[in-house]
Structures are given as structure tokens and as C-alpha cells.
Coordinates of C-alpha atoms and ligand atoms in Angstrom, one line a residue:
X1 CA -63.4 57.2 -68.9
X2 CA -62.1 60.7 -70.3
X3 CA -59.6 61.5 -67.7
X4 CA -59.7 65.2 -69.7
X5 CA -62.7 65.3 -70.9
X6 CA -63.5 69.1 -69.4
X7 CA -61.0 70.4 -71.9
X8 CA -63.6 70.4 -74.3
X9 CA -65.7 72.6 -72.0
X10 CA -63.3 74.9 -71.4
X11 CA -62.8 75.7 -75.3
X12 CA -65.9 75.7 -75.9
X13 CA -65.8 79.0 -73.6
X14 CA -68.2 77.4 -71.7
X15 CA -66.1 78.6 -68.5
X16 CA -65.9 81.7 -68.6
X17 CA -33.2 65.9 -63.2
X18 CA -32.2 68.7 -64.3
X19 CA -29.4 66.9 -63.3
X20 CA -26.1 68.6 -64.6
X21 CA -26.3 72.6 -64.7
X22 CA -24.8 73.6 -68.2
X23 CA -26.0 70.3 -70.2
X24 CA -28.5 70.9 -73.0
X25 CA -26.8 73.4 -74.8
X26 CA -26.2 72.8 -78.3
X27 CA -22.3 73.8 -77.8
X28 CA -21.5 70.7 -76.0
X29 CA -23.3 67.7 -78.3
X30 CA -21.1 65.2 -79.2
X31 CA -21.0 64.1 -83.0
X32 CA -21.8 60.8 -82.3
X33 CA -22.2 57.8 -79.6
X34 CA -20.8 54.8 -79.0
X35 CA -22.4 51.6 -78.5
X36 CA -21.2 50.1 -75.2
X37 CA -24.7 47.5 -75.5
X38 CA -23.3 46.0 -78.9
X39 CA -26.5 46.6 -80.4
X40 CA -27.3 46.1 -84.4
X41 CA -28.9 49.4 -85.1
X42 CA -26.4 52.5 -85.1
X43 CA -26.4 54.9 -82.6
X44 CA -28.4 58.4 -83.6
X45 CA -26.2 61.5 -82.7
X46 CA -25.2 61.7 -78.9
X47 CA -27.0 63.9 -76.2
X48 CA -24.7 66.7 -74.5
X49 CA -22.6 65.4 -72.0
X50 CA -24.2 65.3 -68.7
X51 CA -27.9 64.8 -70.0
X52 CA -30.0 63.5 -67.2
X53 CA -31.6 60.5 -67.9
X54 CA -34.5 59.6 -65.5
X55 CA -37.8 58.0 -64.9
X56 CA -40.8 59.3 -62.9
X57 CA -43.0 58.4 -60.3
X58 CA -45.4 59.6 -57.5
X59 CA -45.8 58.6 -53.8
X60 CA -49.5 58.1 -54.3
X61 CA -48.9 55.6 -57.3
X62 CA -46.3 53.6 -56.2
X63 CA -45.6 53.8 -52.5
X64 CA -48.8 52.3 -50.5
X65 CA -48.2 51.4 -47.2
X66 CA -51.3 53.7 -46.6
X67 CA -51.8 53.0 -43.2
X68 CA -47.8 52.6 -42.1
X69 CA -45.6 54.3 -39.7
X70 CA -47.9 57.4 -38.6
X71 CA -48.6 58.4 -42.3
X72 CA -52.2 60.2 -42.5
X73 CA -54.7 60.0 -45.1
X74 CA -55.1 62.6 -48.2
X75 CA -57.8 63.1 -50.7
X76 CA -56.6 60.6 -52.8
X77 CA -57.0 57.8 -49.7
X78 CA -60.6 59.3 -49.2
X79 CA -61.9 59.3 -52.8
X80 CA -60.4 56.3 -53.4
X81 CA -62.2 54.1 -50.9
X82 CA -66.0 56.3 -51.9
X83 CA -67.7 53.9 -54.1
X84 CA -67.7 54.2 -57.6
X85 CA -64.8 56.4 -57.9
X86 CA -61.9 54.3 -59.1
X87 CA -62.1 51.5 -62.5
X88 CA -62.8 48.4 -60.2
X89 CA -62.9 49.9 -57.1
X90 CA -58.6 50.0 -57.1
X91 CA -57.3 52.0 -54.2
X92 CA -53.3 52.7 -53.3
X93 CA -53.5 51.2 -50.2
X94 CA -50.4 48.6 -51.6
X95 CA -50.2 50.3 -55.0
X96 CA -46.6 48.9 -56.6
X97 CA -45.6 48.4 -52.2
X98 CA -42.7 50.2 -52.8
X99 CA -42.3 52.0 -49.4
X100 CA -41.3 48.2 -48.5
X101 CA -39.6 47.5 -51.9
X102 CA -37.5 50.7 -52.1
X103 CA -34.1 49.4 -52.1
X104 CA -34.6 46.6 -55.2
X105 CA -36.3 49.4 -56.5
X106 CA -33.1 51.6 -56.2
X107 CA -31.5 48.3 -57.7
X108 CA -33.7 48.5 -60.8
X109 CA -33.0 52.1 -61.6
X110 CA -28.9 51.6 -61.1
X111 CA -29.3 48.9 -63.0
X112 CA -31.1 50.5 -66.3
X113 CA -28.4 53.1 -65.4
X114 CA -30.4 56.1 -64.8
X115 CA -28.8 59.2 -63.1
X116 CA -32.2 61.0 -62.6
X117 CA -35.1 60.0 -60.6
X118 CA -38.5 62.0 -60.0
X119 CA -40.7 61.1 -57.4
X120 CA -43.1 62.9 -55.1
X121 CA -43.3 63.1 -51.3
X122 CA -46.8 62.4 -49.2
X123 CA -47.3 65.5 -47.6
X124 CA -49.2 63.4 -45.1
X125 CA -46.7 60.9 -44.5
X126 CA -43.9 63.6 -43.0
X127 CA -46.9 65.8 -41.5
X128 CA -50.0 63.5 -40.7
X129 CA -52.3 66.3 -40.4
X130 CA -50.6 68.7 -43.1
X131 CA -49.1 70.7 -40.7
X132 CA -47.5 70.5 -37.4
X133 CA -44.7 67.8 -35.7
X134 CA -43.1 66.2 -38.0
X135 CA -43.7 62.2 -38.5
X136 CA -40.0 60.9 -38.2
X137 CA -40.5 57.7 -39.4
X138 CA -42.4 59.3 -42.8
X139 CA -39.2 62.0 -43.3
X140 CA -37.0 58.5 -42.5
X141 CA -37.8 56.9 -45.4
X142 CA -37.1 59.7 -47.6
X143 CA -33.6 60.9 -46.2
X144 CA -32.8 56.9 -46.9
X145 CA -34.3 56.9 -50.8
X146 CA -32.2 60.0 -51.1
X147 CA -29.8 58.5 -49.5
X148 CA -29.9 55.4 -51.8
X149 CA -30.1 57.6 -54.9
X150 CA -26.9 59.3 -54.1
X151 CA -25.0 55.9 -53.7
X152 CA -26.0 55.1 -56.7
X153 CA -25.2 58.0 -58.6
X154 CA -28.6 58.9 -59.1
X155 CA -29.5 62.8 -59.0
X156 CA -32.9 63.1 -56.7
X157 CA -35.5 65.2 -58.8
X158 CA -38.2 65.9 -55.8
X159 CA -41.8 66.8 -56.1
X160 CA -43.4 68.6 -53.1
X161 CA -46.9 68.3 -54.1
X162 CA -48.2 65.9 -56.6
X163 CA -52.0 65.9 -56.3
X164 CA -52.2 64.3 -52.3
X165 CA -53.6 67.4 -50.0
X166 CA -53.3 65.8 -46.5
X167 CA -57.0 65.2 -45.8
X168 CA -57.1 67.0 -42.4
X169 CA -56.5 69.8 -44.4
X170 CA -59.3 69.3 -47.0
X171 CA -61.6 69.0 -43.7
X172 CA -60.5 73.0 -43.4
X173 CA -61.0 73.8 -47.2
X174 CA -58.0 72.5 -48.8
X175 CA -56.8 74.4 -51.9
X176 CA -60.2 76.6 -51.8
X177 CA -58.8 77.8 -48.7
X178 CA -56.0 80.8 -49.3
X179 CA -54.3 79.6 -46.4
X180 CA -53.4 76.0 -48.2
X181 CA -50.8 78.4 -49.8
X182 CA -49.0 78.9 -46.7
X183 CA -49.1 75.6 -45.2
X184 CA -47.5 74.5 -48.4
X185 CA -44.8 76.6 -47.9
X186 CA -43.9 75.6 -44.2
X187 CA -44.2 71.8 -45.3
X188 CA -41.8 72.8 -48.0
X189 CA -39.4 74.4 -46.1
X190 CA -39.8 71.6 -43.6
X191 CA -38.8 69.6 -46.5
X192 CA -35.4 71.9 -47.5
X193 CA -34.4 71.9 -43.8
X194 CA -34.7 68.3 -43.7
X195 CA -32.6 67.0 -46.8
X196 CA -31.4 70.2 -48.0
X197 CA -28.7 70.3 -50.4
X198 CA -29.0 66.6 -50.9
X199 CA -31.8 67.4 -53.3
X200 CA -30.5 69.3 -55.9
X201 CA -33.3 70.2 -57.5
X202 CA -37.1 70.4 -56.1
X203 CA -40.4 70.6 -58.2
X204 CA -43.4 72.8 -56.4
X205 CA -46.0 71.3 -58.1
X206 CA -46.8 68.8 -60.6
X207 CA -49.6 70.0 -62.9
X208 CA -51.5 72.4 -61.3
X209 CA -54.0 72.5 -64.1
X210 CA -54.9 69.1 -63.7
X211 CA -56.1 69.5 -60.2
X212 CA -57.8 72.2 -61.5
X213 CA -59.1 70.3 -64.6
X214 CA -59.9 67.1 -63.2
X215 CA -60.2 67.1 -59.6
X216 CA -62.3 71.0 -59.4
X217 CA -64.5 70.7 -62.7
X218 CA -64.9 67.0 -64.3
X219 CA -64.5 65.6 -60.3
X220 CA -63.0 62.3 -61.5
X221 CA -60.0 62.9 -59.5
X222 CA -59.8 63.5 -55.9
X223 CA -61.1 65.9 -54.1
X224 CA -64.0 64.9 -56.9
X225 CA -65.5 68.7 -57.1
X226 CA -67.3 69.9 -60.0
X227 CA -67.5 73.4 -59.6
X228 CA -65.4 75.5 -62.4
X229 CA -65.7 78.8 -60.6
X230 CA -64.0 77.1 -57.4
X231 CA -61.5 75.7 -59.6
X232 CA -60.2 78.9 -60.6
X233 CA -59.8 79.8 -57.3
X234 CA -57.8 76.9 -56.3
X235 CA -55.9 76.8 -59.7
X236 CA -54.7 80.9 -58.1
X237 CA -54.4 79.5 -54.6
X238 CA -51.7 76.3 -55.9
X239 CA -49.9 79.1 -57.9
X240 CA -49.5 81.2 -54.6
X241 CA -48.7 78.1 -52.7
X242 CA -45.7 77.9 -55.9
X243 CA -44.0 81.0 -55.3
X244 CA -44.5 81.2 -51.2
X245 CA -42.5 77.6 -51.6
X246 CA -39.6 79.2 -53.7
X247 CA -39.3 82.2 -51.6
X248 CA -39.0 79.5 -48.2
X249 CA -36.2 77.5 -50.3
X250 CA -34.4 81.3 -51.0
X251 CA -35.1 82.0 -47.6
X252 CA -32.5 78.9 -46.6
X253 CA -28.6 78.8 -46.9
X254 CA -28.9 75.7 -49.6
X255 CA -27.7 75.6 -53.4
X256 CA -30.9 73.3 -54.6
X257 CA -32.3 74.6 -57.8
X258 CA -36.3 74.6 -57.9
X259 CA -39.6 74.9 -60.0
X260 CA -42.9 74.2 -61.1
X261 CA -44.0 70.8 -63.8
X262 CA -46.8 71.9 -65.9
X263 CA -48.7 70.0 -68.2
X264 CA -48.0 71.8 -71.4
X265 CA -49.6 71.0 -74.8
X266 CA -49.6 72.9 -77.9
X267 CA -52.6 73.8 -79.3
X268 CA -53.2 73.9 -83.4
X269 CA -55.7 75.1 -85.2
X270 CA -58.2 72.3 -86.7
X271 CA -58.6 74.2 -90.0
X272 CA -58.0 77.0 -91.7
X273 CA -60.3 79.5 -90.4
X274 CA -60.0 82.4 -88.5
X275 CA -62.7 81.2 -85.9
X276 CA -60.4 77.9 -85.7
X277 CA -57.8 80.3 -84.8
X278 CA -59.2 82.6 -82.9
X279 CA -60.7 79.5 -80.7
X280 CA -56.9 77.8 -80.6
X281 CA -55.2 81.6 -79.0
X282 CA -57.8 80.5 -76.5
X283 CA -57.2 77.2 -75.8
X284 CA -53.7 78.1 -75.8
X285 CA -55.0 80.5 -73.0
X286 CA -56.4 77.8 -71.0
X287 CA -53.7 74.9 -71.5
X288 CA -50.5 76.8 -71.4
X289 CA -49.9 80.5 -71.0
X290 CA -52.2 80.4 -67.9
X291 CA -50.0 78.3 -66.2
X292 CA -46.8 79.7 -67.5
X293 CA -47.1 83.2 -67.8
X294 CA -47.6 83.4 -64.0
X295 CA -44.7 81.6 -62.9
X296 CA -42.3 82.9 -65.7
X297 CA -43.4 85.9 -65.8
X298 CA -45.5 87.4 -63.2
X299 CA -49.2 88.2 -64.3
X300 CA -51.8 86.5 -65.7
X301 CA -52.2 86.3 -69.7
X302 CA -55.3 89.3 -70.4
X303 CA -57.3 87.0 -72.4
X304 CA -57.3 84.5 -70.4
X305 CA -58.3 86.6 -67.5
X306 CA -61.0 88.4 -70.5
X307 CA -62.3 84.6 -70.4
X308 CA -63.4 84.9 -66.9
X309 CA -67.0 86.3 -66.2
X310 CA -66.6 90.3 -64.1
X311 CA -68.2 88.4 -60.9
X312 CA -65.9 84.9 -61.2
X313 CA -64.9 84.4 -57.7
X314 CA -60.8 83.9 -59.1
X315 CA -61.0 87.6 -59.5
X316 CA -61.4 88.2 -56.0
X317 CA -59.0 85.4 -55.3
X318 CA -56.0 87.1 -56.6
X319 CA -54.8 89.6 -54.4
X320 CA -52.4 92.7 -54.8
X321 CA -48.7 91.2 -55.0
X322 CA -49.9 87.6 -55.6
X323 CA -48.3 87.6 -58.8
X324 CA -45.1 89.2 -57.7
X325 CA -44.7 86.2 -55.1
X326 CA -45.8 83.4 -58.3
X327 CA -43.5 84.9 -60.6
X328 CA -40.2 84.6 -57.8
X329 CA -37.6 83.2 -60.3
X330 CA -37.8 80.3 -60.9
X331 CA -34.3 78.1 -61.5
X332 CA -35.7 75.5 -63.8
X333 CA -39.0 74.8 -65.5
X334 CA -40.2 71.1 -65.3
X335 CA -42.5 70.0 -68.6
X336 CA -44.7 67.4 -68.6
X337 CA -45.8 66.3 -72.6
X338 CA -48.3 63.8 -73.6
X339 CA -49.6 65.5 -76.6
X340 CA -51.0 68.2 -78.8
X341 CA -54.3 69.9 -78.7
X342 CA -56.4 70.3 -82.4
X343 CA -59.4 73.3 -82.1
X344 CA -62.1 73.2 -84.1
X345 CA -63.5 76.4 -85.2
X346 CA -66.4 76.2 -82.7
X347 CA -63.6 75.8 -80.0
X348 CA -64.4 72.0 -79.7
X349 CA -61.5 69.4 -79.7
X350 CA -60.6 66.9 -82.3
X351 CA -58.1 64.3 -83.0
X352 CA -55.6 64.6 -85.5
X353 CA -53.1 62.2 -84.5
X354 CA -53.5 58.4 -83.2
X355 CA -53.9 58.0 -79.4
X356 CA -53.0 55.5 -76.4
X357 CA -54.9 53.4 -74.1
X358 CA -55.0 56.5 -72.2
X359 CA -57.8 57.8 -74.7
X360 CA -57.3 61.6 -73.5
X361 CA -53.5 61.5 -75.1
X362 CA -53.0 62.8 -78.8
X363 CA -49.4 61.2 -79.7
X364 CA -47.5 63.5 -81.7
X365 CA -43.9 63.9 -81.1
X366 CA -43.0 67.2 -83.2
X367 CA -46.0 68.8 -80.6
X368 CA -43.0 67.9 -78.2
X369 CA -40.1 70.2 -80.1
X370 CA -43.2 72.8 -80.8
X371 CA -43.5 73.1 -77.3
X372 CA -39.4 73.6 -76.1
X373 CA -38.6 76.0 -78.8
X374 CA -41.7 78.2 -78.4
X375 CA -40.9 78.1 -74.4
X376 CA -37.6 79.2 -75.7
X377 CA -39.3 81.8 -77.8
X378 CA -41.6 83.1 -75.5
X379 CA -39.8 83.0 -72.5
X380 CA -36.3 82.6 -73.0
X381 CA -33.6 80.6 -71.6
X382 CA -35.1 79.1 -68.3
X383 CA -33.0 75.6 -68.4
X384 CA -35.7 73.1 -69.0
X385 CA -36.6 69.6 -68.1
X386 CA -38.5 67.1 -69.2
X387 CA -40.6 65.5 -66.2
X388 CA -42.8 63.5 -67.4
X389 CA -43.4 61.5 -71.1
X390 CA -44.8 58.5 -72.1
X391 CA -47.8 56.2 -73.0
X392 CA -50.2 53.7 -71.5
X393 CA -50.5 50.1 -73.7
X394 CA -52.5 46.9 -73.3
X395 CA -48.7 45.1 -74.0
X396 CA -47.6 43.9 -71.0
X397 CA -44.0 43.0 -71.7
X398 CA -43.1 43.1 -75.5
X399 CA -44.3 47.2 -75.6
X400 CA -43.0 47.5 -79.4
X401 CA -45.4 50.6 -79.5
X402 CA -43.9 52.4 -76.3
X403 CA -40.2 52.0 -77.7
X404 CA -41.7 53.8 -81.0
X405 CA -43.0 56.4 -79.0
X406 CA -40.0 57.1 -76.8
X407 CA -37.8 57.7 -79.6
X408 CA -39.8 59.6 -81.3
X409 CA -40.1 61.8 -78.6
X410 CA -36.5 61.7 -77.7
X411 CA -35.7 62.5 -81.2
X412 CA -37.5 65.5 -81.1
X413 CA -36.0 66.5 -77.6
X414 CA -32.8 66.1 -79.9
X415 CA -34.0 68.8 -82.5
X416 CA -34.6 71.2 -79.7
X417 CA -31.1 71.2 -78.2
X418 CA -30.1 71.1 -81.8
X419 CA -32.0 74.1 -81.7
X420 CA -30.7 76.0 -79.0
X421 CA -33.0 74.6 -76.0
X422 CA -31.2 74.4 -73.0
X423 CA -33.2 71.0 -72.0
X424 CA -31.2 69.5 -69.2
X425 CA -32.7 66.4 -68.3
X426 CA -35.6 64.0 -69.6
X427 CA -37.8 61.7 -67.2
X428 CA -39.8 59.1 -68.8
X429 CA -43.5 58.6 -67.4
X430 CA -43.2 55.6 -65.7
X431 CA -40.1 53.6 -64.4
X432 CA -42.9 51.1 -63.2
X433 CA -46.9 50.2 -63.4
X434 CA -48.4 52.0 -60.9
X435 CA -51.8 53.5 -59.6
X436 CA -53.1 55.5 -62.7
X437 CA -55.6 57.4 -60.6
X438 CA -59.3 57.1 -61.7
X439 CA -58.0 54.4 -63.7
X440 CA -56.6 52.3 -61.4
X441 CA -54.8 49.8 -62.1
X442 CA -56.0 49.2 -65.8
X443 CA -53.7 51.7 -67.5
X444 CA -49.9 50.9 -67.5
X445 CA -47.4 53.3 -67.8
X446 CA -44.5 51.5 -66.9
X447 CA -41.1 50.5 -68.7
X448 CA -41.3 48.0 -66.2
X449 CA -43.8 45.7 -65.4
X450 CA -45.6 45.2 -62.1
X451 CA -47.5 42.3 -61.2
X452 CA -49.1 43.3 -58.5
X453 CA -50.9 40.0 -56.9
X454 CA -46.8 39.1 -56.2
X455 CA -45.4 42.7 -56.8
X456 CA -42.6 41.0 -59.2
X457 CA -41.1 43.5 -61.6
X458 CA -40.1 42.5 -64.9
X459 CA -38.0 44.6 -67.8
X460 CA -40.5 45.2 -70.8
X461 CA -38.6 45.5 -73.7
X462 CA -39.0 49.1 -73.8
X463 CA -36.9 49.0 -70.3
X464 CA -34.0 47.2 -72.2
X465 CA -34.0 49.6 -75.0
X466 CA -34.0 52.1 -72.5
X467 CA -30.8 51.0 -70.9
X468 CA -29.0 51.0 -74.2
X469 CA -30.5 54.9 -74.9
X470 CA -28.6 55.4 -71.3
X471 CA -25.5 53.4 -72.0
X472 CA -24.6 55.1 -75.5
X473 CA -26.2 58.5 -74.4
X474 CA -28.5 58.3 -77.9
X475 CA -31.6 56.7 -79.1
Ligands
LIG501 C1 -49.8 62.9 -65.6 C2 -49.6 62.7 -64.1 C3 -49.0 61.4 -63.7 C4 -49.6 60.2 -64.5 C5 -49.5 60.5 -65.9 C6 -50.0 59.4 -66.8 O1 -50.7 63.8 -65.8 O2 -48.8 63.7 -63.6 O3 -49.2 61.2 -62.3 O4 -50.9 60.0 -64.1 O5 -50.2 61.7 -66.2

């Protein structure tokens, strides 16, 4: 199953951790790193001082305990138990069980050594029906994982929304419902009351466009909709529900930093033709500066909103001062990289580079430094993190191929603080195997490997190397 397959579509034209303020600066990067594991190979040169090293996750993926302690359902409980949705008929009812296993998990990550950790909250499991009393044994268990992280010298890196609309919500329209936007922000600034400055930095949403992608037009994901012109109108109504939740955390007393995680991938031309270029500006339209030009800068990109037919129902969507509230500054942008984009001259896509066991993903590493120096470029100095990275392999344990692919990537992350990138913090996709949506549990992601019949976690090698990355601050 293409988990992206749309994107084709859409160039076609066929629709019309951040952990330590001041790291990342290419002032403070020390010559070189020692090597506290004792390992053969040398040490490349050091990160700055202070980099955030972190792993990611999401509630939906790993927490199950669907049914527990007053939580409610959301779209992804619903689609997941409609026949024929999910490879196998996988749901996260248990997923990795780690609402029960959170304090070995907290283990886990002290031991690799992070001191960044990304994970989502279940809108539904503080507020059942979205809105409303708050469920205290829900908020419970994430003042104790913050909690936990803190003891552990772990910064908490929190997402606020990461794909899981409470359902009761979808019963009253969901994101195709402007006011989604506004009970995003009260949950969020439910959210900031409740752990406040403990958190110090909070992601709105994590990639806005795949909801839009995925779950509006191909309807592979939850809420399983195939209707492009309503995507666009949710895709508005998520960016609205963005900047009404950074104006809530600006309207409290706290210090906590926040932002958006978009999926970002540079697109290339194919060839050498003008229509293959012409056909990537697009594509660049639709993967990146649609998403980013809002939230950094306050308006939609023109041809991107010349893609969109005079009677598309987004146009009606986006009301007078919308963007003003989308483009609130932001403190940090959050960027999520699994690859590059390759336009053909008919504005189809093609492959240039090799790909994953997650057959959407084009691996190419120097996409990754492309990306963070043109974000520089374009849209200067916001401090940056990395909040998601990675790839899915068949290799359960000895995951030669993942190790390959994290230090290419991290080597590149290098080049861009070399480069004058203020990139703060980097947050490998996945600490563990977890629910990979329509894919269930066929896809792994993790550095560390779930068994889920017994819910044992083993260290793949990719998790050792990992450690030593951490411990001498260098791949
Ligand atoms: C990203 C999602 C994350 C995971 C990875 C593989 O798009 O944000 O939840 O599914 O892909």
C-alpha cells in the first residue's frame, strides 16, 4: 500500500527537543569528540554543545490502553476496527502497551542516554469527548511521563495533536468544521495550564499535510475521506487551529517555546526541462511552501492558491485575519524528513534514489541539508528541530541498513550547522516498533525492537550505535 500515493495526483495538477536554546550555531562546535564507548571507528567532528538528542513517538502508536481510565475513542480507534482498513486487520488497542510500560520505557531512553523525547498526547484521553471536564486519570499519566523525563534529565518535546481527533468531535464535523480550530486551542491551553513550564517546548501539529494527504484525499488513514476539495478546507482549518493554539500558550504566564512539525521534502526537477521545472515550483507549492509560508510567514504562497479552482470551497474557508492568527510567531520550527521529491516534466513523480520498506520514502540524505539551509534561506533564522527521521526495514535486530541511514542523515544535519543552521535538536523516528498506521504492525520503525505477543524490547544494533552517537556527541 502507497501510504502517499495522492502525491502523484496532486502534481499532476489534478487538484486544482529543541532542547538547549543557543545550540546549533556553528560558533559553538567543538573540533572534535571523544570516545567515552571505546569504540574502533574514530569519532566524526562533535555536535555543538547542548545538541538535543532524542527519539520520537506518538500516543496512537505506542500507548494502547484504548479502553483505560476514562480515555475516549478518536478516528484512529474508529477506522481501525472498520474492516479492511488496517494490513491484517491491526488496531492500537495494546499497540507497544506503553501507558502500562512507561516507566521501563523511561528506563530505555536514560539508558541510550537521550536528553530529548517527542511524543504526542491523546486528545481524547485528557478530554473524552474533545472538549469539556478534564479526565484526571488521562492528564495523570502525562504529568508522571513528564515527570519521569525530568528525573532523568530528559527535555519533554510535546505534540498536541498528532493525527487522533477525539471522535465525538468527528460526530460534529471534525477538522471540516471551523470550529475544530477553537476546540484545539482550549484543549491546548488546557494542556499549558496543566504542565506548564515543565514542557519546554510544545509542537501544535505534526504534519498537517498528511492529514490532508492521506486521511482527506487517498482515505487510507483515518478519518478515511476522499474528497480533495474538503481536504483543503481542513488542511486551512488545522493551520487556524496552529496559531489560535500559539496565541492560548502567549496568552499564559509560562516560558515554553512552541511550533508546528511539517513534513517537508525537497522537490527536484526529473530532467532538464523547463516543463520539469515549471512542474517541481509546483510540487514545491504543494509539499512545502503551503505549509510553511503560512506559519512563517503569514499568507498563503500565490501559486499555490493559483492551483486552486475560483469556486474551491478552501477559498471560502480562509477568512479575513486567518493568516494573521497562522502566522503568530512561532518559537521553533519542528521538521520532519524522510526524503526528496523527483518531478517529471508532466508533473508525475519518479524515483531517483533507493527506497525503504516504507515504499513511499525516497532515501537521500543531502535532500536533508537541501532542506535546513533553504529554510535558512527562505525564512531565516527560526531555530530548527529535527522531529522526526528514519526508516522502516524487514531486519529485526541486526538493522546494518538503518545505522547507514542515520548517519548519513546526521552527517548532513552536521553540514548544516556547519553551514550556519541554527538546528537545535534531532529526534530519530522511532525509539521503538510501534503502530505504523494503515500499515499496522508490518512496518518497523524502531531502534528498538518490540515483540509484541510478550511486549519485550530488545536494542537493535542501530539502538547501540545510537548510544555511542549520544555518548561522544558525533556519529
Ligand atoms: C510520519 C508520521 C509518524 C510515522 C512516520 C513513519 O509521517 O508522523 O507517525 O508514521 O511517518
Amino acid at each position: 500500500m502507497r501510504r502517499r500515493n495522492l502525491l502523484t495526483l496532486a502534481a499532476a495538477g489534478t487538484v486544482a527537543g529543541c532542547a538547549k536554546p543557543g545550540a546549533g550555531t556553528a560558533e559553538n562546535l567543538a573540533p572534535d569528540a571523544p570516545d567515552p564507548a571505546g569504540s574502533s571507528s574514530p569519532a566524526g567532528p562533535a555536535f555543538p554543545e547542548g545538541f538535543g538528542w532524542g527519539a520520537a513517538t506518538s500516543a496512537y502508536q505506542i500507548e494502547g490502553a484504548a479502553n483505560e481510565d476514562g480515555r475516549g475513542p478518536s478516528v484512529w480507534d474508529v477506522f481501525c476496527h472498520e474492516p479492511g482498513r488496517i494490513r491484517n486487520g491491526d488496531t492500537g488497542d495494546v499497540a507497544a502497551d506503553h501507558y502500562h510500560r512507561y516507566v521501563s520505557d523511561l528506563d530505555l531512553m536514560q539508558d541510550l542516554g537521550l536528553t530529548s523525547y517527542r511524543f504526542s498526547v491523546s486528545w481524547s484521553r485528557v478530554l473524552p469527548t474533545g472538549r469539556g471536564a478534564v479526565n484526571a486519570k488521562g492528564m495523570d499519566f502525562y504529568q508522571r511521563l513528564v515527570d519521569g523525563l525530568h528525573e532523568r534529565g530528559i527535555a519533554p518535546v510535546v505534540t498536541l495533536f498528532h493525527w487522533d481527533t477525539p471522535q465525538a468531535l468527528q460526530e460534529l464535523g471534525g477538522w471540516e468544521n471551523r470550529d475544530c480550530a477553537k476546540w484545539f486551542a482550549d484543549y491546548a491551553h488546557t494542556m499549558f495550564t496543566a504542565l506548564g513550564d515543565r514542557v519546554p517546548t510544545w509542537l501544535t501539529l505534526n504534519e498537517p499535510k498528511t492529514v490532508v494527504d492521506v486521511g482527506y484525499t487517498a482515505g487510507t488513514h483515518a478519518p478515511g475521506k476522499r474528497d480533495r476539495n474538503l481536504a483543503n478546507v481542513v488542511g486551512h482549518h488545522l493551520l487556524l487551529g496552529h496559531g489560535l493554539a500559539v496565541q492560548a500558550l502567549r496568552g499564559t504566564t509560562g516560558k515554553s517555546r512552541i511550533g508546528a512539525a511539517l513534513s517537508l521534502s525537497p522537490a527536484y526537477p526529473a530532467d532538464d526541462s523547463a516543463a520539469a521545472a515549471h512542474q517541481t515550483a509546483i510540487a514545491d507549492g504543494e509539499e512545502n511552501r503551503r505549509w510553511l509560508d503560512p506559519v512563517l510567514r503569514g499568507h498563503y504562497p500565490q501559486d499555490w492558491l493559483d492551483t486552486q479552482p475560483a469556486d474551491a470551497p478552501v477559498r471560502a474557508a480562509i477568512k479575513d485575519g486567518d493568516l494573521a492568527v497562522i502566522g503568530t510567531q512561532s518559537d521553533v520550527l519542528g521538521v520532519n524528513y524522510y526524503g526528496t521529491t523527483h518531478v517529471t516534466s508532466t508533473g508525475g513523480r519518479i524515483m531517483v534514489h533507493p527506497t525503504s520498506q516504507a515504499t513511499w520514502q525516497e532515501i537521500d540524505p543531502n535532500g536533508l541539508y537541501d532542506l535546513l539551509t533553504r529554510i535558512k534561506r527562505d525564512y531565516g533564522d527560526i531555530p530548527l528541530s529535527i522531529t522526526e527521521n528514519g526508516m522502516a526495514t524487514t531486519n529485526p535486530l541486526r538493522d546494518e541498513d538503518r545505522i547507514a541511514f542515520l548517519r548519513d542523515h546526521l552527517a548532513a544535519a552536521h553540514r548544516s550547522i556547519q553551514a550556519g543552521v541554527k538546528l537545535e535538536s534531532y529526534h530519530l523516528w522511532s525509539l521503538m516498533d510501534n503502530f505504523e498506521w494503515a500499515e499496522g504492525y508490518t512496518q518497523r520503525w524502531g531502534i528498538v525492537n518490540v515483540d509484541f505477543a510478550s511486549q519485550r524490547r530488545t536494542h537493535k544494533s542501530s539502538a547501540d550505535w545510537y548510544k555511542t552517537v549520544i555518548a561522544r556527541n558525533a556519529v
